[in-house]
Structure formats: structure tokens, C-alpha cells
Short mmCIF file of C-alpha atoms in Angstrom, two decimals:
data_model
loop_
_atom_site.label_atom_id
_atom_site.label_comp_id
_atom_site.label_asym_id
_atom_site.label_seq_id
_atom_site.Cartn_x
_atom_site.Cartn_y
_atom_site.Cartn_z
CA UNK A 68 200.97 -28.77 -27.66
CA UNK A 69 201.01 -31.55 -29.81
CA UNK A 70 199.38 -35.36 -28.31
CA UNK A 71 202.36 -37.47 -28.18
CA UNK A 72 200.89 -40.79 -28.96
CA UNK A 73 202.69 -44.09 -27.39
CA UNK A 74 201.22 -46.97 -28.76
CA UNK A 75 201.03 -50.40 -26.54
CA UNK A 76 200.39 -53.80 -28.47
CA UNK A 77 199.93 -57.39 -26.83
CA UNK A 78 202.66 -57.94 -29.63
CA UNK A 79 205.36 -55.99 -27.43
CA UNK A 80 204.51 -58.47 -24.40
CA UNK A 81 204.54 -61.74 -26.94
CA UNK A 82 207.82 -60.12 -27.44
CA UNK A 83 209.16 -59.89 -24.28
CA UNK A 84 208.05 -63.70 -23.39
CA UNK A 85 209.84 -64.81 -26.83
CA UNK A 86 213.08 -62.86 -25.77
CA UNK A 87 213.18 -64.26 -21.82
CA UNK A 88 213.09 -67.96 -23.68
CA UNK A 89 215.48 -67.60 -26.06
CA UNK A 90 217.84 -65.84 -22.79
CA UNK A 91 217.04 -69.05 -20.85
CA UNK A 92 217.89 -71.16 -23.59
CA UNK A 93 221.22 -69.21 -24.27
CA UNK A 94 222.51 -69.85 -20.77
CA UNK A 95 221.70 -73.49 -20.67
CA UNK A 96 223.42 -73.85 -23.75
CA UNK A 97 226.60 -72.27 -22.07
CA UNK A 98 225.56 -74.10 -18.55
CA UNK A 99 225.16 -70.67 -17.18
CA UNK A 100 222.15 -70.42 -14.18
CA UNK A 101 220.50 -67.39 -13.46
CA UNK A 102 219.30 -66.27 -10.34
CA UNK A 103 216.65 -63.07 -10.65
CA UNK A 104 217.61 -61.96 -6.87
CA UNK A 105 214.45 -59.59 -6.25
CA UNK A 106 213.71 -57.95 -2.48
CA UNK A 107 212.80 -54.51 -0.75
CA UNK A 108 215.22 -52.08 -1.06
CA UNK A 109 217.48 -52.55 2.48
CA UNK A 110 216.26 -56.36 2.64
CA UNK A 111 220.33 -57.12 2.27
CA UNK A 112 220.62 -58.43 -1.24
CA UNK A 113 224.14 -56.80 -1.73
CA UNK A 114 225.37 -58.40 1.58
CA UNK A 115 223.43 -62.20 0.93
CA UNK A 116 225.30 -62.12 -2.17
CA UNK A 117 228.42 -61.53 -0.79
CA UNK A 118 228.77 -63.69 0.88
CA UNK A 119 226.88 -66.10 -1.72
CA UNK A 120 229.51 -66.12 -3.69
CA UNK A 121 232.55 -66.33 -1.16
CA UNK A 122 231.06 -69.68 -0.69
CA UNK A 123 230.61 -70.94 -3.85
CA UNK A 124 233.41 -68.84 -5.82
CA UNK A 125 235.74 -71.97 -5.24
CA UNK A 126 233.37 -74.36 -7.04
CA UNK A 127 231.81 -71.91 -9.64
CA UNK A 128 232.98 -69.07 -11.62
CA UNK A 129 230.64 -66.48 -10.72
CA UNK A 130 229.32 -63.28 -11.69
CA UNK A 131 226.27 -60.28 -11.23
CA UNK A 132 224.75 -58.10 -13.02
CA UNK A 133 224.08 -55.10 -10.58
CA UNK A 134 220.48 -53.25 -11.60
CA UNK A 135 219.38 -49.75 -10.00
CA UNK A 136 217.37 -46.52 -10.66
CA UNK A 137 220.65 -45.04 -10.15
CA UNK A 138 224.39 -45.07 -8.45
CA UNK A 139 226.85 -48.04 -8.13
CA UNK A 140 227.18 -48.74 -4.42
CA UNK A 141 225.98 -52.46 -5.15
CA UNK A 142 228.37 -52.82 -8.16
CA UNK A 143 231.14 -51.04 -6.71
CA UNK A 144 230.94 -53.31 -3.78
CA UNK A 145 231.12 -56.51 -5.38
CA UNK A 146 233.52 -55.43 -7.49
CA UNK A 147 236.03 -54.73 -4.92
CA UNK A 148 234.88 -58.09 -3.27
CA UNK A 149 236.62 -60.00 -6.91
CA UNK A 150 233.37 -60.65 -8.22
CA UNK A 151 232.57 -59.81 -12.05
CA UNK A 152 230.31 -57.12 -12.21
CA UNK A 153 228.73 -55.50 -14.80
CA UNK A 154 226.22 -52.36 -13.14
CA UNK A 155 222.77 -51.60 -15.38
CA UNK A 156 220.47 -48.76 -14.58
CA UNK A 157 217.19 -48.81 -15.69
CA UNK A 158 216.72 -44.98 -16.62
CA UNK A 159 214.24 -45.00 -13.74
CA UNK A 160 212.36 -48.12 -14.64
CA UNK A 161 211.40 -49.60 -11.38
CA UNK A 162 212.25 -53.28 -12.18
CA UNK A 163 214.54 -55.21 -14.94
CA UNK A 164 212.39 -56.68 -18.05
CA UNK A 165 213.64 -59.16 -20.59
CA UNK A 166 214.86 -56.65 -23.05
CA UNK A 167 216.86 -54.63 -20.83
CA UNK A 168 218.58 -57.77 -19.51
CA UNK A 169 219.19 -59.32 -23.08
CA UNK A 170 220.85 -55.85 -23.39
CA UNK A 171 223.09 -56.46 -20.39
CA UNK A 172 223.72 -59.70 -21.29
CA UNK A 173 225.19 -58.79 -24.87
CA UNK A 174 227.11 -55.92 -22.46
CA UNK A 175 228.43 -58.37 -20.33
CA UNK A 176 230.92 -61.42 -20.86
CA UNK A 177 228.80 -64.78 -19.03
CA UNK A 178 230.21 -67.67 -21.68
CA UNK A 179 232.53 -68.95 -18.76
CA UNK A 180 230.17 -68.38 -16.07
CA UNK A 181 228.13 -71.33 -13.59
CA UNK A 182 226.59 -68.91 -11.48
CA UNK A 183 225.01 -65.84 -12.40
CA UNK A 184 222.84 -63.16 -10.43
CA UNK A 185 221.04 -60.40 -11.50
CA UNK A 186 220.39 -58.13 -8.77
CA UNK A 187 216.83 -56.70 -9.44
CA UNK A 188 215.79 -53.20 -8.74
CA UNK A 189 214.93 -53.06 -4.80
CA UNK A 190 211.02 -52.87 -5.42
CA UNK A 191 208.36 -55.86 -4.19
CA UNK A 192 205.73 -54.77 -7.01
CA UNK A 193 207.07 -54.27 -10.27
CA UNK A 194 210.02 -56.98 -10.55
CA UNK A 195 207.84 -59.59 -10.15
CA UNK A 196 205.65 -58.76 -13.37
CA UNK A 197 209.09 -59.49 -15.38
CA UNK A 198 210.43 -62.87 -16.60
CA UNK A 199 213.30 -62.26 -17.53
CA UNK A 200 214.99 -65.22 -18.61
CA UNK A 201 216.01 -66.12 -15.11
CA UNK A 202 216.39 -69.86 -14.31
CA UNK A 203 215.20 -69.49 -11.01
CA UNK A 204 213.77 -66.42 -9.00
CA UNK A 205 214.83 -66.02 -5.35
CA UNK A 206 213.23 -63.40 -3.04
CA UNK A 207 214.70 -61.82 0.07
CA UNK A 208 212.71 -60.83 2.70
CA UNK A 209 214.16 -59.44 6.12
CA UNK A 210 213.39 -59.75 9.06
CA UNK A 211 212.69 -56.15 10.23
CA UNK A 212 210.21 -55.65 7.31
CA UNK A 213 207.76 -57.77 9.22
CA UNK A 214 206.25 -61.40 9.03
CA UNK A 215 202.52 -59.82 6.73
CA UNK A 216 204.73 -58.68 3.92
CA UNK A 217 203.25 -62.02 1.73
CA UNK A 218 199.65 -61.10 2.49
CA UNK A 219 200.32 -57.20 0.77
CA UNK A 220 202.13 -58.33 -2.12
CA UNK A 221 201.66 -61.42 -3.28
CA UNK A 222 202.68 -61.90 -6.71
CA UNK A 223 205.75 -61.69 -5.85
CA UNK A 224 205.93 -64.53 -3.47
CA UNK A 225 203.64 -66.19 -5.82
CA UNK A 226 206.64 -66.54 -8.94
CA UNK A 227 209.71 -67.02 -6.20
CA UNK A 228 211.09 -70.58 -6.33
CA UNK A 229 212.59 -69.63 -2.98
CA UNK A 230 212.13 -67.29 -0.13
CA UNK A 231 215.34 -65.70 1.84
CA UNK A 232 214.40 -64.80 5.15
CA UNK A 233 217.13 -62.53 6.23
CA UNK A 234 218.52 -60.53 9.18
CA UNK A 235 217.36 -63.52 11.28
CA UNK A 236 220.71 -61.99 13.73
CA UNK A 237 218.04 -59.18 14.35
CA UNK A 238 215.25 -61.11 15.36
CA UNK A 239 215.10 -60.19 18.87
CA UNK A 240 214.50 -56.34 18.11
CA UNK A 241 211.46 -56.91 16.04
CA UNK A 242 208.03 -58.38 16.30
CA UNK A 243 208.61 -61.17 13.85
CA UNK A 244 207.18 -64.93 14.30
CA UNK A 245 208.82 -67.22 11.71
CA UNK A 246 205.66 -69.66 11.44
CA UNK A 247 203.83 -66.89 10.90
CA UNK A 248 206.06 -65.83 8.00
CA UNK A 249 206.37 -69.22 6.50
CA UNK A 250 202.64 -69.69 6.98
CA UNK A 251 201.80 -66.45 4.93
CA UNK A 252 204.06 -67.32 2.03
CA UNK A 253 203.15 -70.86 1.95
CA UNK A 254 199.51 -69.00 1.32
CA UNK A 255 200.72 -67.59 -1.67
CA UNK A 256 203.30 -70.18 -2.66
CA UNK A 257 202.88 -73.69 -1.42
CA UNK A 258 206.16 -74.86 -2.97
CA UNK A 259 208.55 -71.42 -2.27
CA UNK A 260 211.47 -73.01 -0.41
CA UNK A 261 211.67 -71.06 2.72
CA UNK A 262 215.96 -70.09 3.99
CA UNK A 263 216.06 -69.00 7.57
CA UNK A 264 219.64 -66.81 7.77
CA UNK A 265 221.80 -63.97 8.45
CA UNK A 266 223.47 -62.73 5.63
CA UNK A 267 225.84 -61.09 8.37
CA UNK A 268 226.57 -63.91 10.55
CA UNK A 269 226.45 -66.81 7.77
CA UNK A 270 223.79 -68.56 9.83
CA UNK A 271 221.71 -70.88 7.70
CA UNK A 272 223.76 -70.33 4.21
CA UNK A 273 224.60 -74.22 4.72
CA UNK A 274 221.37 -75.10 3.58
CA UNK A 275 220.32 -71.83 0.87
CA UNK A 276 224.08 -72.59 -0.87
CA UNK A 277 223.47 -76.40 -0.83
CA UNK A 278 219.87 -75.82 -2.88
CA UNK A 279 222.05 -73.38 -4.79
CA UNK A 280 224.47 -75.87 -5.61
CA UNK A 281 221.57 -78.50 -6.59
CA UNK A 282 219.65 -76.18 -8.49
CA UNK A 283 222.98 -75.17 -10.51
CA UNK A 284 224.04 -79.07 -10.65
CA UNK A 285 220.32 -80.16 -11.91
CA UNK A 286 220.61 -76.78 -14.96
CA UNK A 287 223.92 -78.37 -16.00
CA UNK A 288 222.93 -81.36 -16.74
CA UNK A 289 219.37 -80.63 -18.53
CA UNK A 290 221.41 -78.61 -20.76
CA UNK A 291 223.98 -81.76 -21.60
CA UNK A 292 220.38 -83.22 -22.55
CA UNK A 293 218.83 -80.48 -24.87
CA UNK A 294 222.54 -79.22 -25.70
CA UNK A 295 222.41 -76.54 -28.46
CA UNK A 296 219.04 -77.24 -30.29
CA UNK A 297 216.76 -74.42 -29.23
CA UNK A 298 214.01 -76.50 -27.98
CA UNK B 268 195.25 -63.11 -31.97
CA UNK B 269 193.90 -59.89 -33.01
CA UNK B 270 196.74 -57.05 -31.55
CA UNK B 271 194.80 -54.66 -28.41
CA UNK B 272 196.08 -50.92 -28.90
CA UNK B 273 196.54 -48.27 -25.76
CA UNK B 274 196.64 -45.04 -26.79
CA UNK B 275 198.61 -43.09 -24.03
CA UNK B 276 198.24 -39.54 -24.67
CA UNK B 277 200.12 -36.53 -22.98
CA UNK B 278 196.73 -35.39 -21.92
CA UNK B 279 196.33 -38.61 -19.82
CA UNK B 280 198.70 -36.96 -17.50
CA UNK B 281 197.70 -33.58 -17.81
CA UNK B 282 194.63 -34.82 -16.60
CA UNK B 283 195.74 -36.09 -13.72
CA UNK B 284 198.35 -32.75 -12.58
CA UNK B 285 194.24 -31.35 -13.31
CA UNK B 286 192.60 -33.70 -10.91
CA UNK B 287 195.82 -33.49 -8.55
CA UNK B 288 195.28 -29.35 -8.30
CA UNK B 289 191.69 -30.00 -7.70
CA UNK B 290 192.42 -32.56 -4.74
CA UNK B 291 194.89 -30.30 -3.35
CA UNK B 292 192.59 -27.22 -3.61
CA UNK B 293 189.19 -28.87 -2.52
CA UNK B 294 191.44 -30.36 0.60
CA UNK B 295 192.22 -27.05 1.53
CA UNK B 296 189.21 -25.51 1.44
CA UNK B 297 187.55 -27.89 3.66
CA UNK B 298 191.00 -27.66 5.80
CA UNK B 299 191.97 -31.09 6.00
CA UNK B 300 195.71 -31.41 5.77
CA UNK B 301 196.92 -34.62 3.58
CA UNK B 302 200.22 -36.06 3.97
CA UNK B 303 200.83 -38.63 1.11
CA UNK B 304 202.83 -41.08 3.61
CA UNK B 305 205.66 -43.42 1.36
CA UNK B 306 208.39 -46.06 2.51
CA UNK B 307 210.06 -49.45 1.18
CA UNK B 308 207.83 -51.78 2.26
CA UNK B 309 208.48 -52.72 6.19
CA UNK B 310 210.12 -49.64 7.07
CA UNK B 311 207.80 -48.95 9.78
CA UNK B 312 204.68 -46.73 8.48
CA UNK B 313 201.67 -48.46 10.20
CA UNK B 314 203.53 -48.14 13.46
CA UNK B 315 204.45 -44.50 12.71
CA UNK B 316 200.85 -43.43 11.93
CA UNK B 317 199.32 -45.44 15.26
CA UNK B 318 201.85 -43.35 16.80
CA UNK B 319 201.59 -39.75 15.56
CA UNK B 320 197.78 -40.02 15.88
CA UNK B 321 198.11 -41.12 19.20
CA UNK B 322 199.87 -37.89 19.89
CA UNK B 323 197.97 -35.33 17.40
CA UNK B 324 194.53 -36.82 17.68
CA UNK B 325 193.61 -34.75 20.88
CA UNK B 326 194.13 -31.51 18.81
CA UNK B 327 193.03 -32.77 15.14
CA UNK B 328 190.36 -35.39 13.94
CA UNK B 329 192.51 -37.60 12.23
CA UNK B 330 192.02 -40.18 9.51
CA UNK B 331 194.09 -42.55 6.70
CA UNK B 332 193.86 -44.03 3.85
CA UNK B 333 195.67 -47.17 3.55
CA UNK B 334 196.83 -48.36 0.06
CA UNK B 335 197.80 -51.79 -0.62
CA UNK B 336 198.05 -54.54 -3.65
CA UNK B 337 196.08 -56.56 -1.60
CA UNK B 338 194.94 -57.03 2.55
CA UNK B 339 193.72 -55.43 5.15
CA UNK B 340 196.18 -55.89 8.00
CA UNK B 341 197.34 -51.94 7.96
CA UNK B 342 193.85 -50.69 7.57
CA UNK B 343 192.50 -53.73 10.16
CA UNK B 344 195.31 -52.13 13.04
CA UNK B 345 194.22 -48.47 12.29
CA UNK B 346 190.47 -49.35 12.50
CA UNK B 347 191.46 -51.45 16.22
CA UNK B 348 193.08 -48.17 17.19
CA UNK B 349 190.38 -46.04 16.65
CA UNK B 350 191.26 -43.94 13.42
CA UNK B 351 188.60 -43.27 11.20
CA UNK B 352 190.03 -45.79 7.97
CA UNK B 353 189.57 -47.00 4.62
CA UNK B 354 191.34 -49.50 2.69
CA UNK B 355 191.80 -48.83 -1.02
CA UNK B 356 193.13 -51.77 -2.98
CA UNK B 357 195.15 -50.66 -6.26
CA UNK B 358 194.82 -53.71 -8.65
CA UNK B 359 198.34 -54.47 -8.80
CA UNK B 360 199.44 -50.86 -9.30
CA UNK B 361 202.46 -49.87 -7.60
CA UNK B 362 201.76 -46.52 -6.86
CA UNK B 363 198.46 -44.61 -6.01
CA UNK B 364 197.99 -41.91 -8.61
CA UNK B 365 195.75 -38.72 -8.61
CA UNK B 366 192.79 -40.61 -10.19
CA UNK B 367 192.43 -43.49 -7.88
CA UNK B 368 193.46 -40.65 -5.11
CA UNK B 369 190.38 -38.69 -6.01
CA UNK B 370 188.36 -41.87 -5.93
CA UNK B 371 189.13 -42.86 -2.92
CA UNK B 372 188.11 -39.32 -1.28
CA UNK B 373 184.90 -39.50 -3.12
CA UNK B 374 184.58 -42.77 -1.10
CA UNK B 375 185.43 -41.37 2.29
CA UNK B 376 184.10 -39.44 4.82
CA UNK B 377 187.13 -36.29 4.81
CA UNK B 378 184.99 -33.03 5.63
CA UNK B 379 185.72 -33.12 9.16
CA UNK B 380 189.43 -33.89 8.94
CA UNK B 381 191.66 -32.11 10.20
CA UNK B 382 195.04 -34.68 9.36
CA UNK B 383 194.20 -37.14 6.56
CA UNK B 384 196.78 -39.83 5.76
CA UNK B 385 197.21 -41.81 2.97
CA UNK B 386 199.56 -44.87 3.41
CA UNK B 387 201.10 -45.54 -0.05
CA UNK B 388 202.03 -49.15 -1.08
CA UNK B 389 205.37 -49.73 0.12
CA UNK B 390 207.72 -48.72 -2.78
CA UNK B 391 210.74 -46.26 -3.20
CA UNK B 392 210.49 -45.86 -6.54
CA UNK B 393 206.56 -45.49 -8.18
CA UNK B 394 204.86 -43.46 -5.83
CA UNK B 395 207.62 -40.82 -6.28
CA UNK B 396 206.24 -40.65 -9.41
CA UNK B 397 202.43 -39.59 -8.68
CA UNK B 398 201.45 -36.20 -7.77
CA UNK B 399 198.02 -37.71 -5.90
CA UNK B 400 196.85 -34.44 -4.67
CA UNK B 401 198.35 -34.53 -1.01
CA UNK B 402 199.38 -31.19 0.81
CA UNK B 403 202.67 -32.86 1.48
CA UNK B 404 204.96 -36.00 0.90
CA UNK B 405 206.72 -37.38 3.58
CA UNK B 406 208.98 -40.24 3.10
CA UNK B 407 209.95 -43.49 5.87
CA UNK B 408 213.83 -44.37 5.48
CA UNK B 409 214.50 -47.22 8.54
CA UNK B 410 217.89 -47.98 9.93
CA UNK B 411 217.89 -51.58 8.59
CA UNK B 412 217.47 -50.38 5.03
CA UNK B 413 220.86 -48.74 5.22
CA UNK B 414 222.18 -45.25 4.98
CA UNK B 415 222.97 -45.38 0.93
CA UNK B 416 219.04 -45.15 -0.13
CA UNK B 417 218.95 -42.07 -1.26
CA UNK B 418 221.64 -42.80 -3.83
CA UNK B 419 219.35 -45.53 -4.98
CA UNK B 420 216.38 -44.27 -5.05
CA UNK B 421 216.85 -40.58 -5.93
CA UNK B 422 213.50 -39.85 -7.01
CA UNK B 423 211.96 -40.66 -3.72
CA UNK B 424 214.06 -38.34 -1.68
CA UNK B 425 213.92 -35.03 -4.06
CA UNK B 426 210.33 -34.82 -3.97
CA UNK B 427 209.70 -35.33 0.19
CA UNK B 428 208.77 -32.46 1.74
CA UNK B 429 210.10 -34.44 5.35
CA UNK B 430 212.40 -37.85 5.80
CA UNK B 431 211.39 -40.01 8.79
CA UNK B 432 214.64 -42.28 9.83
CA UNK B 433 213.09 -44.74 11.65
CA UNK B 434 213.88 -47.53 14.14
CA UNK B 435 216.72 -45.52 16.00
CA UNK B 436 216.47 -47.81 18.47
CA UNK B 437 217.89 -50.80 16.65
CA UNK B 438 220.74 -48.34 15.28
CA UNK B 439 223.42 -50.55 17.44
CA UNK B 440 222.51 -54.15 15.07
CA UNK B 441 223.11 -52.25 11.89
CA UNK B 442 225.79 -50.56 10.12
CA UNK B 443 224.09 -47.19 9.31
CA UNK B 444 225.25 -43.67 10.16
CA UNK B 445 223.08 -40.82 10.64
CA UNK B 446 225.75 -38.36 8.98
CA UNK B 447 226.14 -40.10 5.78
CA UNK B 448 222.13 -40.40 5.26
CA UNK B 449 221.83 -36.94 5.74
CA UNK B 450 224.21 -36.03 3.75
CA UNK B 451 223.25 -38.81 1.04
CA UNK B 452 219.65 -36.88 1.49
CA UNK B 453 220.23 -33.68 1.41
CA UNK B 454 222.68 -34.57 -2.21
CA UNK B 455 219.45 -34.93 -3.86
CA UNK B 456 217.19 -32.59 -1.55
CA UNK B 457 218.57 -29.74 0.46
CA UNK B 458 215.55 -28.45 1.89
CA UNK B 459 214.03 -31.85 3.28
CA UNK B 460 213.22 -31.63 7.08
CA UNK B 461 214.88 -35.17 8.48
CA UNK B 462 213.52 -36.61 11.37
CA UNK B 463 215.11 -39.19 13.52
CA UNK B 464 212.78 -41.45 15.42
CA UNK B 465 211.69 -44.72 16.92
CA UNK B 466 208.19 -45.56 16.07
CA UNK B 467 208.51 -48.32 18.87
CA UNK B 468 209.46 -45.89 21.49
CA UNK B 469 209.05 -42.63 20.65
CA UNK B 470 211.83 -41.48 20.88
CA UNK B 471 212.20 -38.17 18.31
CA UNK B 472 208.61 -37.79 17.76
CA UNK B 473 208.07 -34.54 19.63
CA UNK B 474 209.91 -32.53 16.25
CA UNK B 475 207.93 -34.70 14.22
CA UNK B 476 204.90 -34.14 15.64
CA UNK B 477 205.50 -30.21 16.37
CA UNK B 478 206.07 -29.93 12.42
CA UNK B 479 202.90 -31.66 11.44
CA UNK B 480 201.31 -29.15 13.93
CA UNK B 481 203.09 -26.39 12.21
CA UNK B 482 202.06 -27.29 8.68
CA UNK B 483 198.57 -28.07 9.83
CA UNK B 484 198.51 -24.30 11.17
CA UNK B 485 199.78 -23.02 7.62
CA UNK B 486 197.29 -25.14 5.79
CA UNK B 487 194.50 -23.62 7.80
CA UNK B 488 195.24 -20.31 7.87
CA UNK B 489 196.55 -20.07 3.82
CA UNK B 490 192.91 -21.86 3.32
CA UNK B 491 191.39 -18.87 5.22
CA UNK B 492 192.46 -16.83 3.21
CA UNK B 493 191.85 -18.26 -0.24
CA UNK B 494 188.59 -19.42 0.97
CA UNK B 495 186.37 -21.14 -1.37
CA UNK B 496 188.02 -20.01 -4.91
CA UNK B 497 189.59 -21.89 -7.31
CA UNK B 498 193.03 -20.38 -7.46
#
């Protein structure tokens, strides 16, 4: 058989950083903030969003862009929840780069939009190699999964702006210490913003929808500043 | 910047399926049975192993390899418990592969093994990927992750020889029904064996354990009979 040969240039990754700016750039200019929403698989992304957005849907128009190996559970859900959806799936890639979310971007009508969220691939490795464009990157971890999870893969707590810690309603069934958790990702983050809640209860979305709302509030206004001049 | 070029041939990987067939066969001819152990991360596969050694290490000298991005905490509880242990660290990779695989066994003491584990870094989607050798995959599903993984995470679930549901015992705080993960897992793998069990108390691990016994027994006897020769 014939060597297939794939060729991989530092050019492709110059690339990929040029296309995540000029994404970022795009949404300011529209006022549009991007969440990357990256966790486990089963940490209860789907379910935080959910109710994310019946929160906020009254003060922002709000939409998702649903990203998985395969299926459209996740997409299908939202969907029937009113939310604009748009499902991607990565033809097995295990996490969403900046071209494939350009892509899904052209695919997918955000001009009107405040809030957006891309639902990453459920994976704690790969997704956090990826910019993507994101304004801000958001990381769910639950509680069940343990309190150590920062201390085996770091990176991504490293790049989160903020940490969910979910399933907090569960908290009695597993061996998990909060401190503990907070103290581990503060070891690989010292500035993560750490969200005790329950993504089934509501408890603690006061606060993770409030930094929401300043975080959207604060991307609003820069882009009044820098308006349409790629900068 | 002058542009870096990685050639990625086709042999690349027919190298490793080589070095794979060679792990597999130099395994069995010593008799040690590997199970290549993989789970989202947090789904409960340091507590599983602690517990099926507890039970099998009477009958089998037992040891693991514990893969991780980074740490020591899995290989740090193993070691406390008495199970012969090393830690490989992957350098970011998400998956072990058959190279690193082979490595590690070239690092470790197997030839008295009976039951050799190796703990893959917590992923659904990467280590699916990796033929590393082992005489059998064996994937970690847990109740909190939710019943609709397999439709996720296809990959994962059609190459397990076994599916460990795990923490039965929170089954009550979660939405998750045993019927539609079977059924979800047998869509993409009808001959999987699924286990349900409670790494916390037990609770289903006498079929788990009794079909590790039972491919332990076919390992050993098949390896009588192909004895030393490359086949």
C-alpha cells in the first residue's frame, strides 16, 4: 500500500489563532458573548444550561451551539426548551477547534444574539488545547467526579475564567470536600471564579448568572469602544 | 519563523497495531491477563480497582498501571492498598497508545502477574481510539453521568469487551434508568457484558468479579496452548 502522507505545519496552528481572533472580534462587533462551556461528559452541562438560560432568556436573546462525537440529545433538548439551537458534530474529533466553530458560526444565525454558548465536546483533555474564539471559557465540574479532578488535568482548569461546581444537591452521597476542591483549582488557577450549585435545584445560580450578566454587560460595552475596526 | 513539518505516515499506525500484537502476545505467554480499564473522568475507576483486587487478589497477583496527564493520587491510593503500581504520565496525551503501552511494561515488573490493570486517563472519547495491547477493554459508565452516553460517545461503547454501571447506590438522586442504558449500549454493541455495581458497597461485584475469573481462566489456558510462538 501506498504511504499516505499528512503534512502538519506551525502555519496550520498560526492559522487557527488568526481565525479564533477574528471570531472574537466578529461577536463583539455584533455585542454577541461567547461562553466555551467545556466539562466531563455527565458533569450536567445540558441541564446548567437550561436552566442558564431560563434565567437570563428575559434579559438576553440567547442561543447554543450543541457540539458532540455524535447524536442530538443535547440539541434536541434545548430545542424543545425554546432555545436556538444549532447541533455540530465533530466527525469524531474529541473537542471543537476554531475552524470547526467559524464553520458553525457561518451555519448558524448569532447577529441578534447577547448570549451565546457553545457546548464543547464532553472531554477534560482535548477542549482545553482549543481557543476558539470564545469570550470567556467556563468549566463544569460535578460533584460526584471527585474534589482531585484539578490535580489530573490541569490545563484545563488552568484556561477556565470560571469553575462550575455542580450537583452540589448530591453532596451527601459522595466523598467530596469543597475547600479541598477550591484549593486544588486555585493551584492551577489562582483567578478561576469558583460557582458552588445545583443545576437541578437552582441553588447558587444567583451568583454564576449575576457574573454572567457582568461579564456579558462589561463585552457590550468594550465593543461600543473598539466598534467595527478590527483591532 | 521557519515552518516545522510532521510527516504522519500510515505506517506510524501500522506500527503500533505491530507493537499492539506483540503486547498482546508477549502478555499471554507470560499469562498475565491485561484489562485496559477506561471511564469519563470521576466515574469511579480507582475505587473499582481497590475493590476488585481486594476480592481477586487472594487467587491472582495483581497489579495496575495508572495513566494520568499529571499526579499521583490514583497510583498514591493503589500503592497505600498494597497493589504492586506504577504511574505513567502521558505528556498531555489524552489517550495511552500501544507505544507508550509497551513502554510502560518495559518499565514494570509484569512476569509474575496474573491480572494487570492499566487505568486510562479519564476520557470517553481518545482511548477508544488506541489498541494498547490489553487482553480486554472494559469501560466505567456511572449513574450520575446519565443513561444517554452511549449515544454520545459511540466509539467508547462498541469496542468494550464489558460496561461497568457504577454507583448504583446513588441511583435514587439521579434521573437514569438501567433499561434505557442497556439498550442505548447494546445499539452500538450487542455483545458487551454490562455490569451493574456499587464500587462503594459492593453491591454487583460478585458477576463482575466471577467474569474476570472466567477470562483469566481462558487467557491461561489459550496461552497453554500457544505457548511461546509468535502466532
Amino acid at each position: 500500500m501506498a504511504v499516505r502522507v499528512i503534512e502538519v505545519h506551525e502555519s496550520v496552528f498560526a492559522e487557527k489563532d488568526r481565525i479564533a481572533r477574528e471570531t472574537r472580534h466578529l461577536l463583539k462587533a455584533q455585542g454577541t458573548f461567547m461562553v466555551n462551556l467545556m466539562a466531563s461528559p455527565g458533569a450536567g452541562k445540558t441541564t446548567t444550561l437550561l436552566r442558564t438560560f431560563n434565567v437570563l432568556r428575559e434579559e438576553y436573546s440567547c442561543g447554543v451551539m450543541e457540539a458532540d462525537i455524535d447524536a442530538t440529545v443535547d440539541a434536541d433538548s434545548m430545542q424543545a426548551a425554546g432555545v436556538r439551537t444549532i447541533q455540530v458534530h465533530t466527525g469524531g474529533a474529541c473537542a471543537m477547534d476554531a475552524v470547526m466553530t467559524r464553520d458553525a458560526l457561518q451555519a448558524f444565525d448569532t447577529k441578534d444574539l447577547d448570549l451565546l454558548v457553545l457546548e464543547n465536546v464532553g472531554n477534560l483533555v482535548c477542549p482545553a488545547e482549543e481557543d476558539v474564539g470564545a469570550s470567556c471559557r467556563v468549566n463544569i465540574l460535578s460533584v460526584p467526579e471527585g474534589d482531585d479532578k484539578p490535580l489530573k488535568y490541569p490545563l484545563m482548569f488552568e484556561v477556565c475564567d470560571a469553575v462550575l461546581i455542580n450537583k452540589i444537591d448530591a453532596e451527601a452521597y459522595f466523598d467530596f470536600d469543597r475547600e479541598r476542591a477550591a484549593a486544588n483549582i486555585r493551584l492551577r488557577n489562582p483567578d478561576a471564579e469558583i460557582f458552588f450549585v445545583s443545576a437541578k435545584t437552582g441553588e447558587g445560580f444567583d451568583a454564576w448568572t449575576d457574573y454572567l450578566r457582568g461579564k456579558i454587560r462589561e463585552w457590550k460595552s468594550s465593543a461600543q469602544v473598539t466598534g467595527n475596526e478590527i483591532t
